[in-house]
Amino acid sequence: MTFDPLIAATHSLGLMAISGISFGIIQRKVKTPFAMSAIVGLVFSTAAILAMLQPWELSPGVYLDARSVIVGLAAAFGGFPAAILSVLLVGAARIAIGGVGTEYGVSGIIACAVLGYCWRRLFWTEHAHKPRHLIGLGGLLALHAVTVFILPIRLAIDLSIVMVPTLIVSSFIGAFIMGSLIERERKYLQTENHWRQNASTDPLTGLPNRRAFAAALDDITPPRSPLHSGVFMIIDADHFKTVNDTYGHEAGDAALKHVAECLRQSVRPGDKLCRFGGEEFGVLIPSISRSLIAARAEDIRRKVAENPVVFEGRTIHLTVSIGVAQRSGPHVTAFHSMMRDADLALYKAKATGRNCVSVSDDPHALTRDHPSNVTAGASLTHPRGTWKKPRRP
């Protein structure tokens, strides 16, 4: 079936727009690069084949449509797997249609795939949708117009007056349609990520907040070794109100950032951090040898104590008290009871004199550089019924 130029052009532009919108959805939903490229190849191949079903027939067996440009866009924005998949599928469809223009049609498909992929290799960045980059893409794809001369020479000369300008214009239009849709999608993703980050991040310290911390618990894998436990720590800055009253709230903010940075430097990949609010922070270690629990907490305490905060030329000495709770095996997922034990242990650390670590239900006594700073082996019983947080001294 053939259509007049206006219908064919409108149909092709619509398919390009749908391809661009689909690309944005794929980019948002698919995270694996190879899978994303393969899906882009399938989607754009489908659009190119649909474009061939409603072409502008310039001469018996010679069709003009957007197939080659769409393949070029697949290669440019989808990458190598998308380029190969598009060439194979769309090329096979063009061969199946047949006619005197088959060699020209297949050559244009291959040429656009190569040119689009070359653009990707040379110019692709996260800002590749900018006008100057899209002009470069349109210019490269426009070069495939020379494949017109694969047709019998007399026929090529007769048709080139129409085909060459049309192919050049469609290349630039296709590049700008894709670019504008990708730019729209990029801004959407940027806004979405901004609000998601704000909803899950403490704005002062940059640490995950309580909501993000709770969501991260779903990914916790219980320790497999019987010698390992899952550990939760509550870290509370000592005499923080005094810091605020003495040095001002800006200095207090600097002190909280300092504690957050000490925590970042103390944890391993896989450990979870958060700021609960105020001067209280949390650390969840999914699996650690029981013999190292108190030592890890003591390392955090020492790092804060031995690295004072410097704010506007003034040195602020800060210490923290740490309450530690532990669970073995599948019980590590019982986070609420772990948090309760850690909070009780923190109360004990505060009552002991602050600037120390209290480990709830720690079966191992550890030797440390500053043994007086660690209260270990504190077997705390859990009151039944509704638990009320005790007032800290």
Short mmCIF file of C-alpha atoms in Angstrom, two decimals:
data_model
loop_
_atom_site.label_atom_id
_atom_site.label_comp_id
_atom_site.label_asym_id
_atom_site.label_seq_id
_atom_site.Cartn_x
_atom_site.Cartn_y
_atom_site.Cartn_z
CA MET A 1 0.00 0.00 0.00
CA THR A 2 1.34 3.46 -0.88
CA PHE A 3 0.35 6.90 0.33
CA ASP A 4 0.79 10.44 -0.85
CA PRO A 5 3.75 12.43 0.55
CA LEU A 6 1.77 14.32 3.21
CA ILE A 7 0.23 11.22 4.77
CA ALA A 8 3.53 9.32 4.62
CA ALA A 9 5.41 12.23 6.21
CA THR A 10 2.83 12.67 8.99
CA HIS A 11 2.88 8.94 9.66
CA SER A 12 6.70 8.90 9.87
CA LEU A 13 6.83 11.94 12.17
CA GLY A 14 4.28 10.34 14.46
CA LEU A 15 6.34 7.14 14.64
CA MET A 16 9.47 9.15 15.47
CA ALA A 17 7.62 10.92 18.28
CA ILE A 18 6.30 7.64 19.67
CA SER A 19 9.84 6.21 19.52
CA GLY A 20 11.16 9.21 21.44
CA ILE A 21 8.50 8.90 24.14
CA SER A 22 9.15 5.16 24.37
CA PHE A 23 12.87 5.83 24.75
CA GLY A 24 12.18 8.04 27.77
CA ILE A 25 10.05 5.34 29.41
CA ILE A 26 12.69 2.68 28.72
CA GLN A 27 15.41 4.91 30.12
CA ARG A 28 13.41 5.41 33.31
CA LYS A 29 12.34 1.81 33.85
CA VAL A 30 15.25 -0.32 32.62
CA LYS A 31 18.52 -0.04 34.53
CA THR A 32 20.73 -2.66 32.84
CA PRO A 33 22.58 -1.06 29.86
CA PHE A 34 22.42 -4.13 27.61
CA ALA A 35 18.74 -4.76 28.32
CA MET A 36 17.94 -1.09 27.71
CA SER A 37 19.81 -1.12 24.39
CA ALA A 38 18.09 -4.32 23.26
CA ILE A 39 14.63 -2.99 24.12
CA VAL A 40 15.39 0.30 22.33
CA GLY A 41 16.41 -1.75 19.30
CA LEU A 42 13.14 -3.70 19.35
CA VAL A 43 10.96 -0.62 19.82
CA PHE A 44 12.69 1.44 17.14
CA SER A 45 12.76 -1.53 14.74
CA THR A 46 9.01 -1.86 15.16
CA ALA A 47 8.57 1.85 14.38
CA ALA A 48 10.80 1.57 11.30
CA ILE A 49 8.88 -1.45 10.00
CA LEU A 50 5.58 0.35 10.55
CA ALA A 51 6.99 3.30 8.59
CA MET A 52 7.70 0.94 5.68
CA LEU A 53 4.09 -0.20 5.67
CA GLN A 54 2.91 3.31 4.72
CA PRO A 55 5.58 4.69 2.37
CA TRP A 56 5.66 7.22 -0.43
CA GLU A 57 6.23 5.27 -3.63
CA LEU A 58 8.35 7.40 -5.95
CA SER A 59 8.72 4.73 -8.59
CA PRO A 60 7.69 1.07 -8.84
CA GLY A 61 9.70 -0.69 -6.12
CA VAL A 62 11.31 2.53 -4.81
CA TYR A 63 9.85 3.72 -1.50
CA LEU A 64 10.58 6.76 0.62
CA ASP A 65 9.91 6.59 4.37
CA ALA A 66 11.61 7.19 7.72
CA ARG A 67 12.97 3.67 8.24
CA SER A 68 16.66 4.53 7.85
CA VAL A 69 16.47 7.64 10.03
CA ILE A 70 14.71 5.69 12.80
CA VAL A 71 17.40 2.99 12.63
CA GLY A 72 20.06 5.70 12.87
CA LEU A 73 18.34 7.16 15.94
CA ALA A 74 18.21 3.68 17.51
CA ALA A 75 21.97 3.32 17.04
CA ALA A 76 22.67 6.86 18.28
CA PHE A 77 20.57 6.69 21.44
CA GLY A 78 20.45 2.95 22.07
CA GLY A 79 24.02 1.88 21.40
CA PHE A 80 25.60 -1.09 19.65
CA PRO A 81 23.05 -3.84 20.51
CA ALA A 82 20.23 -1.56 19.36
CA ALA A 83 22.09 -0.81 16.12
CA ILE A 84 22.69 -4.50 15.30
CA LEU A 85 19.14 -5.53 16.20
CA SER A 86 17.63 -2.71 14.14
CA VAL A 87 19.74 -3.49 11.07
CA LEU A 88 18.81 -7.17 11.20
CA LEU A 89 15.07 -6.71 11.76
CA VAL A 90 14.45 -3.69 9.56
CA GLY A 91 16.82 -4.96 6.85
CA ALA A 92 14.98 -8.30 6.77
CA ALA A 93 11.64 -6.50 6.50
CA ARG A 94 12.90 -4.37 3.61
CA ILE A 95 14.19 -7.44 1.79
CA ALA A 96 10.79 -9.10 2.30
CA ILE A 97 9.05 -6.09 0.68
CA GLY A 98 11.33 -6.43 -2.36
CA GLY A 99 11.38 -4.30 -5.50
CA VAL A 100 14.04 -2.55 -7.52
CA GLY A 101 14.91 -0.33 -4.56
CA THR A 102 15.76 -3.20 -2.19
CA GLU A 103 19.54 -2.77 -2.39
CA TYR A 104 19.18 0.98 -1.92
CA GLY A 105 16.81 0.47 1.02
CA VAL A 106 19.06 -2.00 2.85
CA SER A 107 22.15 0.12 2.16
CA GLY A 108 20.43 3.17 3.66
CA ILE A 109 19.51 1.19 6.77
CA ILE A 110 23.10 0.00 7.27
CA ALA A 111 24.54 3.44 6.53
CA CYS A 112 22.28 5.17 9.06
CA ALA A 113 23.07 2.58 11.73
CA VAL A 114 26.82 3.10 11.22
CA LEU A 115 26.51 6.91 11.14
CA GLY A 116 24.28 6.97 14.22
CA TYR A 117 26.66 4.75 16.16
CA CYS A 118 29.65 6.88 15.10
CA TRP A 119 27.86 9.93 16.50
CA ARG A 120 27.30 8.08 19.76
CA ARG A 121 30.97 7.13 20.03
CA LEU A 122 32.19 10.64 19.22
CA PHE A 123 29.67 12.93 20.90
CA TRP A 124 27.51 11.00 23.35
CA THR A 125 27.37 12.54 26.82
CA GLU A 126 24.57 13.28 29.27
CA HIS A 127 24.28 16.65 27.47
CA ALA A 128 24.17 15.14 23.96
CA HIS A 129 20.63 16.42 23.48
CA LYS A 130 21.88 20.01 23.20
CA PRO A 131 21.16 21.73 19.84
CA ARG A 132 24.76 21.64 18.59
CA HIS A 133 24.95 17.89 19.21
CA LEU A 134 21.61 17.29 17.52
CA ILE A 135 22.72 19.33 14.49
CA GLY A 136 25.75 17.06 14.30
CA LEU A 137 23.55 13.96 14.50
CA GLY A 138 21.20 15.27 11.83
CA GLY A 139 24.16 16.12 9.59
CA LEU A 140 25.69 12.66 9.96
CA LEU A 141 22.41 10.85 9.29
CA ALA A 142 21.83 13.10 6.26
CA LEU A 143 24.93 11.57 4.65
CA HIS A 144 22.98 8.39 4.01
CA ALA A 145 21.23 10.28 1.19
CA VAL A 146 24.16 9.28 -1.06
CA THR A 147 22.86 5.70 -1.02
CA VAL A 148 20.26 6.91 -3.52
CA PHE A 149 22.91 6.42 -6.19
CA ILE A 150 22.93 2.68 -5.56
CA LEU A 151 19.76 2.73 -7.66
CA PRO A 152 20.20 2.36 -11.43
CA ILE A 153 22.00 5.58 -12.39
CA ARG A 154 19.31 6.99 -14.66
CA LEU A 155 16.60 6.32 -12.07
CA ALA A 156 18.80 7.72 -9.28
CA ILE A 157 19.38 10.97 -11.17
CA ASP A 158 15.68 11.36 -11.88
CA LEU A 159 14.66 10.72 -8.27
CA SER A 160 17.54 12.43 -6.45
CA ILE A 161 15.92 15.86 -6.90
CA VAL A 162 13.12 14.72 -4.58
CA MET A 163 14.80 12.03 -2.49
CA VAL A 164 18.03 13.75 -1.41
CA PRO A 165 16.41 16.92 0.05
CA THR A 166 13.68 14.82 1.68
CA LEU A 167 16.19 12.47 3.32
CA ILE A 168 18.32 15.38 4.54
CA VAL A 169 15.34 17.22 6.04
CA SER A 170 13.97 14.05 7.67
CA SER A 171 17.37 13.36 9.25
CA PHE A 172 17.46 16.76 10.96
CA ILE A 173 13.79 16.60 11.95
CA GLY A 174 14.25 13.12 13.42
CA ALA A 175 17.31 14.22 15.41
CA PHE A 176 15.51 17.25 16.85
CA ILE A 177 12.34 15.31 17.69
CA MET A 178 14.39 12.77 19.62
CA GLY A 179 16.47 15.47 21.26
CA SER A 180 13.50 17.50 22.44
CA LEU A 181 11.74 14.44 23.85
CA ILE A 182 14.89 13.26 25.61
CA GLU A 183 15.41 16.74 27.05
CA ARG A 184 11.87 16.70 28.36
CA GLU A 185 12.42 13.26 29.87
CA ARG A 186 15.74 14.35 31.37
CA LYS A 187 14.09 17.31 33.12
CA TYR A 188 11.31 15.06 34.36
CA LEU A 189 13.80 12.56 35.77
CA GLN A 190 15.86 15.35 37.29
CA THR A 191 12.80 16.76 39.05
CA GLU A 192 11.67 13.32 40.19
CA ASN A 193 15.11 12.46 41.55
CA HIS A 194 15.31 15.84 43.28
CA TRP A 195 12.06 15.29 45.16
CA ARG A 196 12.87 11.66 45.88
CA GLN A 197 16.24 12.69 47.31
CA ASN A 198 14.65 15.41 49.41
CA ALA A 199 12.12 12.92 50.74
CA SER A 200 14.78 10.40 51.77
CA THR A 201 17.80 12.52 52.72
CA ASP A 202 18.56 14.65 55.75
CA PRO A 203 19.27 18.08 54.22
CA LEU A 204 21.91 19.08 56.79
CA THR A 205 24.17 16.03 56.82
CA GLY A 206 23.28 14.38 53.52
CA LEU A 207 22.68 11.08 55.33
CA PRO A 208 19.54 9.00 54.73
CA ASN A 209 16.70 10.03 56.99
CA ARG A 210 14.50 7.75 59.10
CA ARG A 211 12.17 7.01 56.18
CA ALA A 212 14.98 5.96 53.84
CA PHE A 213 16.61 3.96 56.62
CA ALA A 214 13.39 2.03 57.24
CA ALA A 215 13.05 1.30 53.51
CA ALA A 216 16.65 0.03 53.37
CA LEU A 217 15.87 -2.58 56.02
CA ASP A 218 13.98 -4.61 53.42
CA ASP A 219 17.31 -5.38 51.72
CA ILE A 220 19.03 -6.66 54.86
CA THR A 221 20.32 -10.24 54.61
CA PRO A 222 20.65 -12.01 57.98
CA PRO A 223 24.19 -13.18 58.88
CA ARG A 224 24.83 -16.79 57.88
CA SER A 225 27.69 -17.54 60.23
CA PRO A 226 26.75 -18.53 63.80
CA LEU A 227 29.69 -16.39 64.96
CA HIS A 228 28.27 -13.25 63.34
CA SER A 229 25.47 -10.94 64.42
CA GLY A 230 23.54 -8.07 62.97
CA VAL A 231 24.21 -4.89 64.93
CA PHE A 232 22.34 -1.64 65.40
CA MET A 233 23.96 1.40 67.01
CA ILE A 234 22.43 4.64 68.20
CA ILE A 235 25.00 7.43 68.35
CA ASP A 236 24.08 10.52 70.35
CA ALA A 237 26.20 13.69 70.58
CA ASP A 238 27.00 14.51 74.22
CA HIS A 239 25.97 17.89 75.68
CA PHE A 240 24.84 19.07 72.26
CA LYS A 241 22.58 21.73 73.74
CA THR A 242 25.64 23.23 75.42
CA VAL A 243 27.39 23.42 72.03
CA ASN A 244 24.40 25.28 70.57
CA ASP A 245 24.12 27.63 73.56
CA THR A 246 27.86 28.35 73.69
CA TYR A 247 28.84 28.59 70.05
CA GLY A 248 25.53 29.17 68.25
CA HIS A 249 23.29 27.07 66.04
CA GLU A 250 25.56 27.34 63.01
CA ALA A 251 28.36 25.79 65.04
CA GLY A 252 25.90 23.11 66.16
CA ASP A 253 25.10 22.36 62.52
CA ALA A 254 28.82 22.11 61.78
CA ALA A 255 29.18 19.68 64.69
CA LEU A 256 26.41 17.45 63.34
CA LYS A 257 28.01 17.46 59.88
CA HIS A 258 31.28 16.49 61.54
CA VAL A 259 29.67 13.51 63.28
CA ALA A 260 28.05 12.45 59.99
CA GLU A 261 31.42 12.58 58.23
CA CYS A 262 33.06 10.52 60.99
CA LEU A 263 30.33 7.90 60.54
CA ARG A 264 30.84 7.82 56.77
CA GLN A 265 34.55 7.19 57.29
CA SER A 266 33.88 4.43 59.81
CA VAL A 267 31.39 2.22 58.00
CA ARG A 268 31.93 -0.46 55.37
CA PRO A 269 30.06 -1.04 52.10
CA GLY A 270 26.72 -2.59 52.97
CA ASP A 271 26.38 -0.85 56.34
CA LYS A 272 23.42 1.52 56.68
CA LEU A 273 23.61 5.04 58.07
CA CYS A 274 20.96 7.56 59.00
CA ARG A 275 20.24 10.65 61.02
CA PHE A 276 17.17 10.08 63.14
CA GLY A 277 16.83 13.73 64.04
CA GLY A 278 18.36 16.18 66.45
CA GLU A 279 21.78 14.94 67.56
CA GLU A 280 20.90 11.26 67.12
CA PHE A 281 22.31 9.00 64.41
CA GLY A 282 21.91 5.33 63.56
CA VAL A 283 24.23 2.68 62.11
CA LEU A 284 23.04 -0.77 61.05
CA ILE A 285 25.69 -3.43 60.37
CA PRO A 286 24.00 -6.45 58.76
CA SER A 287 26.75 -8.91 59.67
CA ILE A 288 29.84 -8.65 61.87
CA SER A 289 31.84 -11.03 64.02
CA ARG A 290 30.66 -10.83 67.61
CA SER A 291 34.24 -10.38 68.73
CA LEU A 292 34.44 -7.09 66.80
CA ILE A 293 31.16 -5.44 67.76
CA ALA A 294 32.35 -3.33 70.69
CA ALA A 295 35.60 -2.49 68.88
CA ARG A 296 33.72 -1.13 65.87
CA ALA A 297 31.57 1.07 68.09
CA GLU A 298 34.64 2.20 70.01
CA ASP A 299 36.34 3.17 66.73
CA ILE A 300 33.43 5.50 65.97
CA ARG A 301 33.52 6.99 69.46
CA ARG A 302 37.26 7.54 69.29
CA LYS A 303 37.14 9.09 65.81
CA VAL A 304 34.67 11.74 66.98
CA ALA A 305 36.48 12.40 70.26
CA GLU A 306 39.95 12.68 68.72
CA ASN A 307 38.92 14.96 65.84
CA PRO A 308 37.48 18.20 67.18
CA VAL A 309 35.25 20.45 65.11
CA VAL A 310 36.85 23.65 63.81
CA PHE A 311 34.28 26.36 63.17
CA GLU A 312 35.21 29.93 62.26
CA GLY A 313 38.61 29.55 63.87
CA ARG A 314 37.25 28.05 67.07
CA THR A 315 37.89 24.47 68.17
CA ILE A 316 34.90 22.60 69.53
CA HIS A 317 35.59 19.32 71.33
CA LEU A 318 32.73 16.91 70.82
CA THR A 319 32.08 13.41 72.13
CA VAL A 320 29.38 10.84 71.53
CA SER A 321 27.72 8.08 73.52
CA ILE A 322 26.82 4.89 71.69
CA GLY A 323 24.24 2.25 72.50
CA VAL A 324 24.65 -1.06 70.68
CA ALA A 325 22.20 -3.91 70.21
CA GLN A 326 22.80 -7.19 68.38
CA ARG A 327 20.77 -10.04 66.94
CA SER A 328 21.92 -13.33 65.42
CA GLY A 329 20.55 -15.20 62.43
CA PRO A 330 17.08 -14.27 61.20
CA HIS A 331 16.41 -12.20 64.33
CA VAL A 332 18.41 -9.34 62.78
CA THR A 333 15.26 -8.36 60.90
CA ALA A 334 13.48 -7.72 64.23
CA PHE A 335 14.55 -4.12 63.93
CA HIS A 336 12.13 -2.54 66.39
CA SER A 337 13.27 -4.72 69.27
CA MET A 338 16.89 -4.11 68.27
CA MET A 339 16.28 -0.38 68.29
CA ARG A 340 14.71 -0.65 71.73
CA ASP A 341 17.74 -2.51 73.09
CA ALA A 342 20.13 -0.01 71.48
CA ASP A 343 18.19 2.86 73.04
CA LEU A 344 18.36 1.23 76.48
CA ALA A 345 22.08 0.65 75.99
CA LEU A 346 22.49 4.31 75.04
CA TYR A 347 20.68 5.29 78.25
CA LYS A 348 23.20 3.16 80.16
CA ALA A 349 26.10 4.85 78.34
CA LYS A 350 24.71 8.28 79.22
CA ALA A 351 24.21 7.26 82.84
CA THR A 352 27.74 5.87 83.01
CA GLY A 353 29.19 9.27 82.22
CA ARG A 354 28.91 9.77 78.46
CA ASN A 355 31.69 9.48 75.86
CA CYS A 356 31.46 5.69 76.05
CA VAL A 357 29.97 2.63 74.40
CA SER A 358 27.39 0.33 75.95
CA VAL A 359 26.79 -3.01 74.23
CA SER A 360 23.58 -4.81 75.02
CA ASP A 361 23.76 -8.59 75.35
CA ASP A 362 27.42 -8.72 74.29
CA PRO A 363 28.71 -12.24 75.09
CA HIS A 364 32.38 -11.32 74.52
CA ALA A 365 34.57 -9.10 76.62
CA LEU A 366 37.04 -7.24 74.39
CA THR A 367 40.41 -5.67 75.13
CA ARG A 368 40.61 -2.08 73.93
CA ASP A 369 42.93 0.85 74.15
CA HIS A 370 40.41 2.68 76.34
CA PRO A 371 38.54 -0.06 78.22
CA SER A 372 36.87 2.45 80.49
CA ASN A 373 35.01 3.82 77.50
CA VAL A 374 33.17 0.56 76.76
CA THR A 375 30.47 -1.00 78.87
CA ALA A 376 30.21 -4.53 77.49
CA GLY A 377 28.27 -7.60 78.51
CA ALA A 378 25.30 -5.58 79.66
CA SER A 379 22.44 -8.05 79.56
CA LEU A 380 19.34 -5.87 79.40
CA THR A 381 15.93 -7.37 79.95
CA HIS A 382 12.99 -6.07 77.90
CA PRO A 383 9.97 -4.91 79.87
CA ARG A 384 6.75 -6.44 78.74
CA GLY A 385 3.89 -4.42 77.41
CA THR A 386 4.19 -0.94 75.97
CA TRP A 387 7.77 0.21 76.16
CA LYS A 388 8.39 3.81 77.07
CA LYS A 389 11.65 5.49 76.26
CA PRO A 390 13.39 6.36 79.54
CA ARG A 391 14.45 9.92 80.05
CA ARG A 392 18.15 10.33 79.49
CA PRO A 393 20.19 12.22 82.03
#
